[in-house]
Each structure stands twice: as structure tokens, then as C-alpha cells.
XYZ file of N, CA and C in Angstrom:
771
model
N 4.165 7.302 -20.852
C 3.065 7.388 -19.711
C 2.982 8.908 -19.198
N 1.879 9.463 -19.271
C 1.645 10.727 -18.548
C 0.511 10.584 -17.523
N 0.513 11.470 -16.811
C -0.294 11.360 -15.534
C 0.235 12.104 -14.287
N 0.222 11.193 -13.081
C 0.824 11.699 -12.022
C 2.426 11.860 -11.971
N 2.796 13.275 -11.333
C 4.223 13.576 -11.535
C 4.743 12.842 -10.164
N 5.091 11.669 -10.421
C 5.574 10.955 -8.946
C 6.794 11.616 -8.623
N 7.589 11.963 -9.344
C 8.990 12.349 -8.598
C 8.923 13.702 -8.028
N 7.728 14.480 -8.536
C 7.446 15.652 -7.546
C 7.112 15.426 -6.094
N 6.427 13.975 -6.381
C 5.962 13.569 -5.052
C 7.095 13.100 -4.164
N 7.911 12.120 -4.668
C 8.822 11.149 -4.103
C 10.293 12.018 -3.901
N 10.278 12.932 -4.653
C 11.756 13.589 -4.643
C 12.908 12.790 -4.448
N 12.938 11.673 -5.280
C 14.163 11.061 -5.032
C 15.263 11.497 -5.641
N 16.448 11.110 -5.407
C 17.694 11.647 -5.854
C 17.796 11.253 -7.539
N 18.414 12.322 -8.080
C 18.459 11.963 -9.707
C 19.029 10.605 -9.905
N 20.070 10.172 -8.873
C 20.846 9.116 -9.593
C 20.109 7.785 -9.277
N 18.931 7.834 -8.551
C 18.089 6.706 -8.397
C 17.004 6.350 -9.687
N 16.846 7.618 -10.108
C 15.670 7.475 -11.387
C 16.273 6.559 -12.581
N 15.318 5.675 -13.026
C 15.819 4.732 -14.073
C 15.310 5.412 -15.415
N 14.457 6.239 -15.556
C 14.251 6.743 -17.184
C 13.059 6.379 -17.386
N 12.248 5.715 -16.532
C 10.946 5.067 -16.823
C 11.092 4.087 -18.139
N 11.911 3.273 -18.002
C 11.971 2.188 -18.880
C 11.099 1.245 -18.885
N 10.267 0.840 -20.156
C 9.442 -0.161 -20.159
C 9.743 -1.445 -19.871
N 8.936 -2.371 -19.192
C 9.441 -3.866 -18.781
C 8.134 -4.407 -19.644
N 8.548 -5.187 -20.436
C 7.581 -6.115 -21.255
C 7.190 -7.063 -20.372
N 5.779 -7.222 -20.439
C 4.986 -8.057 -19.678
C 5.603 -9.606 -19.968
N 6.160 -10.152 -21.000
C 6.694 -11.281 -21.320
C 7.813 -11.550 -20.560
N 8.560 -10.613 -19.873
C 9.755 -10.835 -19.033
C 9.148 -11.360 -17.702
N 7.811 -10.673 -17.171
C 7.510 -11.158 -15.969
C 6.837 -12.428 -16.026
N 6.159 -12.631 -17.107
C 5.367 -14.034 -17.290
C 6.703 -15.172 -17.231
N 7.809 -14.851 -17.824
C 8.879 -15.902 -17.746
C 9.466 -15.908 -16.459
N 9.886 -14.485 -15.877
C 10.673 -14.503 -14.588
C 10.042 -14.988 -13.554
N 8.839 -14.954 -13.389
C 7.878 -15.442 -12.213
C 6.995 -16.612 -12.632
N 7.414 -17.209 -13.916
C 6.520 -18.507 -14.082
C 5.186 -18.319 -13.869
N 4.562 -17.445 -14.495
C 3.034 -17.026 -14.330
C 2.098 -18.020 -14.775
N 1.275 -18.522 -14.156
C 0.143 -19.309 -14.717
C -0.651 -18.857 -15.743
N -1.401 -19.523 -16.478
C -2.429 -18.964 -17.538
C -3.159 -17.977 -17.077
N -3.966 -18.295 -15.592
C -4.748 -17.579 -15.084
C -4.176 -16.225 -14.739
N -2.776 -16.158 -14.203
C -2.007 -15.080 -13.543
C -1.958 -14.180 -14.926
N -1.276 -14.798 -15.979
C -1.280 -14.049 -17.210
C -2.448 -13.366 -17.713
N -3.620 -13.768 -17.628
C -4.818 -12.954 -17.853
C -5.053 -12.008 -17.010
N -4.715 -12.125 -15.891
C -4.786 -11.067 -14.788
C -3.749 -9.928 -15.187
N -2.666 -10.108 -15.642
C -1.647 -9.351 -16.143
C -2.321 -8.344 -17.459
N -3.174 -8.950 -17.922
C -3.884 -8.156 -19.049
C -4.439 -6.985 -18.705
N -4.628 -6.906 -17.314
C -5.339 -5.637 -16.825
C -4.099 -4.437 -16.619
N -2.920 -4.742 -16.981
C -1.761 -3.915 -16.908
C -1.593 -3.281 -18.368
N -1.674 -1.988 -18.718
C -1.449 -1.418 -20.061
C -0.038 -1.501 -20.220
N 0.761 -0.706 -19.287
C 2.260 -0.457 -19.336
C 2.598 -0.533 -17.885
N 3.802 -1.203 -17.870
C 4.872 -1.179 -16.654
C 6.091 -0.734 -16.964
N 6.628 0.331 -16.049
C 7.903 0.668 -16.018
C 8.615 0.822 -15.239
N 10.032 0.718 -15.143
C 11.059 0.760 -14.168
C 11.291 2.227 -13.938
N 10.790 2.883 -12.707
C 10.911 3.973 -12.299
C 12.037 4.534 -11.508
N 12.431 3.695 -10.807
C 13.732 4.303 -9.748
C 14.273 2.797 -9.280
N 15.620 3.048 -8.705
C 15.857 2.013 -7.684
C 16.662 2.816 -6.489
N 16.223 2.484 -5.324
C 16.782 2.977 -4.192
C 17.599 2.100 -3.658
N 19.079 2.377 -3.536
C 19.990 1.434 -2.914
C 21.129 2.360 -2.564
N 22.227 1.676 -2.137
C 23.374 2.665 -1.554
C 24.341 3.516 -2.355
N 24.259 2.758 -3.760
C 25.044 3.530 -4.566
C 24.239 4.665 -5.300
N 22.843 4.769 -5.179
C 21.999 5.932 -5.792
C 21.587 6.748 -4.807
N 21.668 6.345 -3.509
C 21.006 7.195 -2.265
C 21.864 7.240 -1.181
N 22.983 6.366 -0.955
C 23.874 6.292 0.199
C 23.169 5.877 1.352
N 22.003 5.364 1.108
C 21.302 4.473 2.349
C 21.922 3.366 2.307
N 22.363 2.539 3.315
C 23.070 1.216 3.429
C 22.031 0.298 3.495
N 22.438 -0.976 3.069
C 21.576 -1.994 2.794
C 21.336 -2.630 4.337
N 20.430 -3.576 4.331
C 20.145 -4.165 5.576
C 19.944 -5.807 5.610
N 20.520 -6.370 6.500
C 20.350 -7.895 6.287
C 20.297 -8.556 7.860
N 19.648 -9.415 8.142
C 19.658 -10.313 9.290
C 19.004 -11.436 9.072
N 18.602 -12.384 9.962
C 18.412 -13.570 9.745
C 17.028 -13.887 8.942
N 16.020 -12.931 8.787
C 15.013 -12.972 8.231
C 14.874 -12.344 6.779
N 15.560 -11.158 7.004
C 15.661 -10.260 5.588
C 16.747 -9.950 5.009
N 16.970 -9.756 3.872
C 18.086 -9.123 3.089
C 17.634 -8.152 2.031
N 17.714 -6.856 2.598
C 17.569 -5.577 1.668
C 18.397 -4.867 0.920
N 18.886 -5.201 -0.167
C 20.057 -4.756 -0.663
C 19.375 -3.344 -1.677
N 18.060 -3.626 -2.221
C 17.528 -2.439 -3.084
C 16.256 -2.399 -3.155
N 15.706 -1.414 -3.387
C 14.250 -1.122 -3.525
C 13.776 -0.672 -4.772
N 12.985 -1.418 -5.287
C 12.507 -1.209 -6.959
C 11.164 -0.622 -7.180
N 11.166 0.869 -7.685
C 9.805 1.267 -7.982
C 9.538 1.223 -9.421
N 8.146 0.786 -9.339
C 7.648 0.395 -10.751
C 6.575 1.473 -10.766
N 6.463 1.832 -12.154
C 5.132 2.779 -12.473
C 4.287 1.893 -13.369
N 3.056 1.847 -13.007
C 1.933 1.056 -13.605
C 0.746 1.636 -14.183
N 0.730 1.426 -15.182
C -0.624 2.219 -16.062
C -1.546 1.081 -16.372
N -2.934 1.122 -15.664
C -3.923 0.176 -15.852
C -4.371 0.135 -17.358
N -5.115 -0.884 -17.541
C -5.613 -0.822 -18.762
C -7.012 -0.088 -18.725
N -7.516 0.569 -19.769
C -8.689 1.286 -19.885
C -10.003 0.733 -19.325
N -10.693 1.186 -18.200
C -12.045 0.483 -17.645
C -11.785 -0.406 -16.650
N -10.415 -0.542 -16.062
C -10.367 -1.485 -14.777
C -9.665 -0.708 -13.941
N -10.349 -1.073 -12.419
C -9.595 -0.347 -11.386
C -9.225 -1.430 -10.329
N -9.086 -2.679 -10.976
C -8.647 -3.558 -9.663
C -7.124 -3.635 -9.558
N -6.915 -2.276 -9.033
C -5.445 -2.104 -8.324
C -5.040 -3.132 -7.201
N -5.551 -3.544 -6.430
C -5.026 -4.763 -5.506
C -4.929 -6.001 -5.974
N -5.749 -6.330 -7.028
C -5.595 -7.739 -7.439
C -4.329 -7.529 -8.682
N -3.865 -6.483 -9.240
C -2.790 -6.374 -10.009
C -1.450 -6.071 -9.159
N -1.598 -5.432 -7.945
C -0.383 -5.075 -7.239
C -0.105 -6.336 -6.426
N -0.734 -7.247 -6.243
C -0.621 -8.589 -5.631
C 0.196 -9.566 -6.663
N -0.122 -9.140 -7.825
C 0.416 -10.153 -8.889
C 1.989 -9.528 -9.341
N 1.860 -8.138 -9.362
C 3.221 -7.569 -9.853
C 4.417 -7.757 -8.771
N 3.969 -7.538 -7.520
C 4.711 -7.730 -6.400
C 5.510 -8.860 -6.562
N 4.621 -10.032 -6.656
C 5.291 -11.375 -6.541
C 6.195 -11.682 -7.681
N 6.327 -10.867 -8.744
C 7.206 -11.031 -9.842
C 8.780 -10.659 -9.734
N 8.801 -9.915 -8.499
C 10.081 -9.388 -8.216
C 11.010 -9.955 -6.880
N 11.958 -10.224 -6.851
C 12.645 -10.758 -5.685
C 13.203 -9.751 -4.660
N 12.948 -8.499 -5.340
C 13.265 -7.174 -4.261
C 12.124 -6.717 -3.910
N 12.216 -5.852 -2.510
C 11.112 -5.353 -2.132
C 10.484 -4.186 -3.332
N 9.408 -4.052 -3.518
C 8.804 -3.118 -4.703
C 7.981 -2.225 -4.128
N 7.703 -0.757 -4.801
C 6.930 0.139 -4.639
C 6.236 0.391 -5.773
N 4.993 -0.008 -5.944
C 4.128 0.293 -7.227
C 3.508 1.390 -7.254
N 3.714 2.393 -8.228
C 3.024 3.706 -8.344
C 2.017 3.435 -9.743
N 0.691 3.242 -8.944
C -0.404 2.829 -9.968
C -1.281 4.015 -10.558
N -1.657 4.064 -11.874
C -2.517 4.996 -12.354
C -3.513 4.361 -13.120
N -4.903 4.862 -12.478
C -6.068 4.122 -13.072
C -7.031 5.242 -13.185
N -7.493 5.226 -14.431
C -8.808 6.235 -14.728
C -8.855 7.300 -13.788
N -7.856 8.101 -13.831
C -7.711 9.462 -13.239
C -7.451 9.275 -11.540
N -7.350 8.061 -11.046
C -6.846 7.956 -9.595
C -5.582 7.267 -9.722
N -4.971 7.362 -8.329
C -3.598 6.619 -8.272
C -3.677 5.821 -7.094
N -2.655 4.987 -7.032
C -2.583 3.814 -5.902
C -1.057 3.618 -5.738
N -0.699 3.741 -4.410
C 0.826 3.207 -3.837
C 0.541 2.031 -3.097
N 1.466 1.234 -3.578
C 1.406 -0.145 -3.208
C 2.830 -0.561 -2.534
N 3.177 -1.010 -1.545
C 4.518 -1.418 -0.884
C 4.563 -2.883 -0.442
N 5.293 -3.802 -1.194
C 5.753 -4.910 -0.862
C 6.915 -5.050 0.131
N 6.859 -5.675 1.453
C 7.842 -5.937 2.252
C 8.490 -7.332 2.036
N 9.614 -8.009 1.873
C 9.894 -9.253 1.544
C 10.546 -9.622 2.464
N 10.751 -10.931 2.654
C 11.270 -11.811 3.677
C 12.219 -12.999 2.870
N 13.166 -13.470 3.602
C 13.831 -14.855 3.189
C 12.806 -16.107 3.000
N 12.812 -16.676 2.136
C 12.065 -18.071 2.033
C 12.733 -19.065 2.798
N 11.644 -19.687 3.703
C 12.146 -20.634 4.556
C 12.177 -21.973 3.825
N 11.786 -21.968 2.582
C 11.595 -23.341 1.763
C 12.765 -23.254 0.803
N 13.182 -22.319 0.261
C 14.344 -22.051 -0.747
C 15.217 -21.558 -0.381
N 16.658 -21.690 -0.327
C 17.825 -20.932 -0.045
C 17.961 -19.999 -1.121
N 18.182 -18.631 -0.664
C 18.661 -17.876 -1.376
C 17.427 -17.057 -1.966
N 16.011 -17.440 -1.804
C 14.946 -16.957 -2.597
C 14.293 -16.061 -1.562
N 13.524 -15.056 -1.978
C 12.657 -14.077 -1.124
C 11.137 -14.292 -1.440
N 10.116 -14.049 -0.487
C 8.750 -13.856 -0.790
C 8.333 -12.734 -0.278
N 7.029 -12.511 -0.730
C 6.481 -11.123 -0.337
C 5.884 -11.758 0.951
N 6.246 -10.969 2.180
C 5.915 -10.937 3.373
C 4.627 -10.328 3.832
N 4.325 -9.120 3.143
C 3.402 -8.167 3.439
C 3.338 -7.115 2.495
N 1.873 -6.805 2.091
C 1.720 -5.551 1.058
C 0.986 -4.533 1.903
N 1.313 -3.256 1.911
C 0.341 -2.201 2.153
C 0.058 -1.329 1.035
N -1.133 -1.164 0.916
C -1.664 -0.376 -0.253
C -2.744 0.626 0.312
N -2.805 1.821 -0.401
C -3.437 2.913 -0.428
C -4.872 2.588 -0.677
N -5.090 1.693 -1.825
C -6.322 1.558 -2.680
C -6.388 2.762 -3.338
N -7.322 2.903 -4.460
C -7.350 3.975 -5.462
C -7.956 5.327 -4.744
N -7.066 6.290 -5.042
C -7.569 7.569 -4.593
C -7.323 8.756 -5.518
N -7.839 9.851 -5.328
C -7.828 10.960 -6.265
C -6.558 11.823 -5.635
N -5.240 11.838 -6.203
C -4.277 12.521 -5.878
C -4.599 14.100 -5.879
N -5.475 14.567 -6.330
C -5.760 16.020 -6.536
C -6.725 16.492 -5.520
N -7.027 15.692 -4.542
C -8.069 15.908 -3.551
C -7.030 16.396 -2.380
N -7.367 17.648 -1.652
C -6.832 18.207 -0.711
C -6.374 17.470 0.501
N -7.315 16.640 0.875
C -7.092 15.696 2.045
C -5.709 14.856 2.169
N -5.431 14.560 0.734
C -4.476 13.336 0.340
C -3.039 14.398 0.540
N -3.026 15.581 0.288
C -1.788 16.400 0.236
C -0.714 16.048 1.298
N -1.175 15.816 2.386
C -0.237 15.737 3.632
C 0.402 14.177 3.563
N -0.455 13.371 2.985
C 0.024 11.870 2.890
C 1.067 11.940 1.742
N 0.970 12.713 0.628
C 1.926 12.410 -0.573
C 2.900 13.230 -0.028
N 2.737 14.336 0.866
C 4.006 15.053 1.188
C 5.119 13.948 2.220
N 4.019 13.154 2.844
C 4.959 12.180 3.709
C 5.799 11.231 2.848
N 5.439 11.253 1.627
C 6.490 9.923 0.762
C 7.635 10.653 0.391
N 7.911 12.027 0.494
C 9.041 12.644 -0.181
C 10.251 11.750 0.780
N 11.412 11.737 -0.451
C 12.627 11.040 0.145
C 13.153 11.604 1.510
N 13.258 13.043 1.618
C 13.755 13.377 2.813
C 13.040 13.305 4.140
N 11.731 13.025 3.944
C 10.651 12.741 5.167
C 10.969 11.335 5.718
N 11.479 10.542 4.834
C 11.465 9.081 5.268
C 12.793 8.714 6.015
N 12.792 7.720 7.050
C 13.987 7.391 7.594
C 14.879 6.769 6.453
N 16.199 7.079 6.703
C 17.331 6.726 5.899
C 18.471 6.036 6.786
N 18.130 5.666 8.040
C 19.153 4.649 8.701
C 19.506 3.434 7.973
N 18.713 2.598 7.260
C 19.084 1.703 6.460
C 17.845 1.474 5.357
N 18.016 0.698 4.303
C 17.107 0.511 3.449
C 15.853 -0.243 4.003
N 15.881 -0.883 5.115
C 14.643 -1.620 5.658
C 13.760 -0.363 6.401
N 14.637 0.270 7.105
C 14.024 1.469 7.800
C 13.187 2.485 6.872
N 13.753 2.550 5.737
C 13.079 3.683 4.742
C 11.770 2.967 4.263
N 11.946 1.633 3.887
C 10.949 0.821 3.161
C 9.724 0.754 4.362
N 10.270 0.469 5.765
C 9.277 0.300 6.773
C 8.401 1.768 6.962
N 9.165 2.677 6.773
C 8.751 4.124 6.912
C 7.453 4.374 5.909
N 7.926 4.175 4.604
C 6.867 4.254 3.789
C 5.602 3.300 3.628
N 5.996 2.161 4.233
C 4.631 1.115 4.620
C 3.808 1.869 5.353
N 4.354 2.484 6.524
C 3.472 2.939 7.555
C 2.637 4.156 7.095
N 3.644 4.951 6.227
C 2.661 6.060 5.669
C 1.501 5.609 4.803
N 1.780 4.488 4.086
C 0.569 4.061 3.142
C -0.381 3.437 3.987
N -0.123 2.696 4.982
C -1.094 2.005 5.945
C -2.050 3.166 6.469
N -1.208 4.260 7.308
C -2.162 5.292 7.565
C -2.884 6.149 6.793
N -2.512 6.074 5.342
C -3.482 6.775 4.373
C -4.765 6.166 4.258
N -4.934 4.841 4.788
C -6.267 4.174 4.299
C -7.393 4.684 5.400
N -6.886 5.680 6.639
C -7.822 6.177 7.241
C -8.347 7.500 6.680
N -7.816 7.897 5.473
C -8.244 9.366 5.349
C -9.643 9.578 4.678
N -9.985 8.472 4.107
C -11.483 8.539 3.747
C -12.498 8.467 4.624
N -12.321 8.022 5.870
C -13.391 8.098 7.022
C -12.990 9.290 7.773
N -11.526 9.554 7.979
C -11.354 10.734 8.917
C -11.501 12.149 8.144
N -11.273 12.020 6.879
C -11.057 13.317 6.162
C -9.657 13.898 6.271
N -8.918 13.600 6.758
C -7.380 14.019 6.864
C -6.499 12.996 7.041
N -5.080 13.090 6.690
C -4.189 12.188 6.926
C -3.473 12.361 8.531
N -3.686 11.132 9.080
C -3.154 11.338 10.704
C -1.798 11.000 10.691
N -1.525 12.156 11.568
C 0.141 12.343 11.708
C 0.218 13.095 13.097
N 1.131 12.443 13.874
C 1.322 13.063 15.406
C 2.706 13.003 15.694
N 2.837 13.505 16.912
C 4.386 13.619 17.443
C 5.130 12.123 17.636
N 6.245 12.118 17.426
C 6.937 10.906 17.479
C 6.845 10.022 18.618
N 6.359 10.123 19.809
C 6.306 9.500 20.841
C 4.827 8.762 20.825
N 3.943 9.271 19.986
C 2.585 8.761 19.760
C 2.556 7.941 18.653
N 3.503 7.842 17.691
C 3.266 7.151 16.582
C 2.998 5.859 16.506
N 3.496 5.054 17.362
C 3.293 3.650 17.555
C 1.804 3.204 17.958
N 1.320 3.956 18.915
C -0.070 3.962 19.274
C -1.184 4.452 18.135
N -0.611 5.428 17.341
C -1.428 5.784 16.036
C -1.480 4.813 15.159
N -0.144 3.944 14.795
C -0.287 2.988 13.948
C -1.331 1.630 14.366
N -1.225 1.285 15.730
C -2.250 0.415 15.965
C -3.667 0.849 15.824
N -3.945 1.908 16.274
C -5.386 2.636 16.040
C -5.609 2.724 14.748
N -4.799 3.094 13.697
C -5.076 2.900 12.109
C -5.288 1.615 11.712
N -4.565 0.596 12.152
C -4.784 -0.709 11.940
C -6.272 -1.073 12.518
N -6.741 -1.020 13.632
C -7.908 -1.103 14.167
C -8.918 -0.359 13.353
N -8.846 0.779 12.884
C -9.790 1.417 12.062
C -9.914 0.829 11.064
N -9.095 0.442 10.204
C -8.931 -0.398 8.843
C -9.802 -1.583 9.152
N -9.583 -2.525 10.215
C -10.517 -3.558 10.576
C -11.970 -3.125 10.688
N -12.190 -2.312 11.579
C -13.526 -2.170 11.893
C -14.055 -1.465 10.484
N -13.641 -0.487 9.738
C -14.215 -0.191 8.529
C -14.435 -1.369 7.613
N -13.440 -2.213 7.383
C -13.760 -3.473 6.565
C -15.032 -4.301 6.906
N -14.990 -4.324 8.402
C -16.107 -5.131 8.974
C -17.503 -4.633 8.636
N -17.537 -3.169 8.966
C -18.699 -2.529 8.442
C -19.390 -2.620 7.090
N -18.328 -2.586 6.264
C -18.485 -2.735 4.637
C -19.068 -4.094 4.461
N -18.479 -5.314 5.195
C -18.820 -6.349 4.756
C -20.253 -6.645 5.370
N -20.583 -6.114 6.535
C -22.003 -6.141 6.988
C -23.252 -5.490 6.008
N -22.729 -4.458 5.621
C -23.570 -3.559 4.777
C -23.615 -4.552 3.230
N -22.829 -5.259 2.861
C -22.952 -5.849 1.869
C -23.916 -7.311 2.125
N -23.698 -7.494 3.127
C -24.498 -8.960 3.661
C -26.146 -8.494 3.820
N -26.264 -7.243 4.298
C -27.589 -6.588 4.178
C -28.308 -6.534 2.880
N -27.622 -6.462 2.110
C -27.911 -5.864 0.658
C -28.330 -7.226 -0.244
N -27.825 -8.298 0.280
C -28.171 -9.632 -0.015
C -29.624 -10.224 -0.332
N -30.010 -10.459 -1.559
C -31.404 -10.922 -1.688
C -31.727 -12.227 -0.761
N -30.851 -13.082 -0.391
C -31.128 -14.282 0.456
C -31.450 -13.901 1.982
N -31.033 -12.750 2.359
C -31.176 -12.476 3.803
C -32.593 -12.373 4.340
N -32.909 -13.076 5.324
C -34.311 -12.953 5.847
C -34.669 -11.617 6.802
N -35.641 -11.240 6.840
C -35.873 -9.775 7.645
C -35.286 -10.208 9.108
N -35.644 -11.109 9.712
C -34.768 -11.378 11.125
C -33.452 -11.310 11.164
N -32.719 -11.942 10.126
C -31.276 -11.975 10.075
C -30.765 -10.377 9.775
N -31.666 -9.660 8.818
C -31.263 -8.240 8.343
C -31.407 -7.246 9.846
N -32.281 -7.596 10.533
C -32.576 -6.914 11.847
C -31.402 -7.020 12.840
N -30.983 -8.492 12.810
C -30.014 -8.547 13.833
C -28.519 -7.981 13.382
N -28.496 -8.342 11.940
C -27.299 -7.591 11.380
C -27.209 -6.044 11.537
N -28.261 -5.576 11.296
C -28.257 -3.920 11.677
C -27.859 -3.592 12.884
N -28.336 -4.444 14.172
C -27.914 -3.998 15.309
C -26.291 -4.168 15.385
N -25.864 -5.472 15.111
C -24.413 -5.507 15.085
C -23.693 -4.568 14.237
N -24.330 -4.077 13.207
C -23.760 -2.972 12.464
C -23.549 -1.695 13.247
N -24.682 -1.370 13.878
C -24.459 -0.040 14.764
C -23.495 -0.160 15.800
N -23.486 -1.357 16.326
C -22.372 -1.608 17.269
C -21.002 -1.416 16.817
N -20.853 -1.878 15.558
C -19.478 -1.842 14.930
C -19.185 -0.288 14.645
N -20.232 0.268 13.979
C -19.886 1.711 13.749
C -19.755 2.486 15.076
N -20.556 2.230 15.977
C -19.957 2.896 17.261
C -18.640 2.545 17.722
N -17.987 1.393 17.564
C -16.596 1.068 17.904
C -15.556 1.980 16.883
N -16.232 2.047 15.512
C -15.359 2.674 14.703
C -15.275 4.122 14.886
N -16.085 4.652 15.371
C -16.361 6.241 15.712
C -15.431 6.489 16.934
N -15.358 5.671 17.784
C -14.501 5.634 19.336
C -13.128 5.767 18.662
N -12.784 4.811 17.854
C -11.357 4.835 17.287
C -10.976 5.987 16.593
N -11.967 6.477 15.827
C -11.781 7.730 15.101
C -11.472 9.014 15.958
N -12.176 8.931 17.186
C -12.042 9.929 18.100
C -10.725 9.764 18.744
N -10.146 8.409 19.139
C -8.760 8.468 19.592
C -7.762 8.913 18.750
N -7.933 8.721 17.453
C -7.084 9.012 16.379
C -6.905 10.586 16.533
N -8.167 11.088 16.142
C -8.205 12.586 16.134
C -7.465 13.348 17.545
N -7.850 12.755 18.606
C -7.181 13.098 19.913
C -5.826 13.206 19.815
N -5.169 11.844 19.582
C -3.677 11.943 19.389
C -3.031 13.119 18.208
N -3.933 13.032 17.124
C -3.252 14.078 16.230
C -3.309 15.242 16.537
N -4.575 15.809 17.233
C -4.847 17.161 17.654
C -3.964 17.437 18.779
N -3.507 16.439 19.454
C -2.847 16.811 20.778
C -1.470 17.257 20.796
């Protein structure tokens, strides 16, 4: 598989690299007991590789365990999408659930890239099992665009917290979550450490408002909508866009402060 030079971005220790060994899709089907429908979704993947494993023996970062989580290793997977498909979110959700470990998916699709991080927790229904607790994904983006340079730089191994594997994973997930604001802001939001939690809250709000505006635009394009409904929706959309701009201004103020 050629394309994005992921280790130039991630800068993982050599000991963590797995040599991009191919993972047969039949293994996923058996391991995760995928349904026929899920197997069909898996056809959107042209190739899946084991890219790296971040654990104590390969990076010296200690594991983490408490009542809710057990993070002994983080598996990095490189995924090439089948030609003509950009369904990165759908594929990421499926592939993440096939692995008991937290996983980081490095996806390539039609000249675009996507980074997807799955945070896991202990299953409450089955002892010893884990489930995907949350997924943070960039969505498809062009890694050569200059506004993404600072985000890709933030993924470098030495830039992420290394107190334990959970801290490392959480730091990467936060970077991915913040990256979703790049499209609207035109830059990757970063700020002094003391403002970071506020920035993460604002970025999450920016995400929600952006998705809300997108949904409203799609509803207005519907053939079934009446003129009255369209006019009402237009007013609601203008108010939501005003809120979006206000949050964007707050983010810019923190980042420039």
C-alpha cells in the first residue's frame, strides 16, 4: 500500500512498528462474528494492515487499568478503501468493533486521509470483554493542505502525553476531535495548557452547531418542504449560524490569546 507516509507523521519508535502486515478480512469476519450485512460493508475495504502496536514493551509507556478500563496496548491499523468509496465513518465504526484493544485507524481513500480513534471500556454484560465506548474521527481530509499541517504535527509521538497508555490515547482522541473545526475555522485550534479544557468544550459545541446547520440545509433542499416551512427553517438556520460564528470567535480568541 502506498500513499500517506504515516510514520513520518506519527514518529513512533521503531520497536512499535509492525511492518504493515496484511490482515485478511476473513479473520475479522470470524473474530468479530460479523453478520452478512456487516460483511458486505467490509467489502468497502480494499486492504487492512497492522501498522503498529503501542504498549509498554515497544514504547515504555505503562498500561492503565481501573474499574472501567483496561488499556494494555493500542493497535494502529492502516486501511485502504476500495476505489470509488468514501464511506470512511461507516467503515471505521465496523473495523473498530472487530478489535478488543483500543484502535487507531489510518484510512486512505481517493487521495484523502482519515484518522479514527476508538476508546474502549470494560463490558458490563460480559466479564473480561471490552466494548467501544467512543469514536473520534477526523472525517476525510486532504493531508497536503497547509491548514492541516499543525494537526498532523500534533499526532507525533513525542507531542502526546505519555504518563500511561490511557493518557496517550485520550490526547490523540482530543487532537482528532479538535481537527474537525479546521474546515470552518481555516486552522487547527491550539492554545495554552490552562485554556485547553475550555477549547475542547468549545470545539465540541462548534461540532454540534455545524452538524445542525448542515441538517437544516439538507431539509431545506427537500422536495416535500412547503414555502412556509422553508421560510421558518431559514430563520432558524440564520440563528444557528449566528451561534456558530460566536463560538468560532471564542475559539479564535483563545487560540490567539
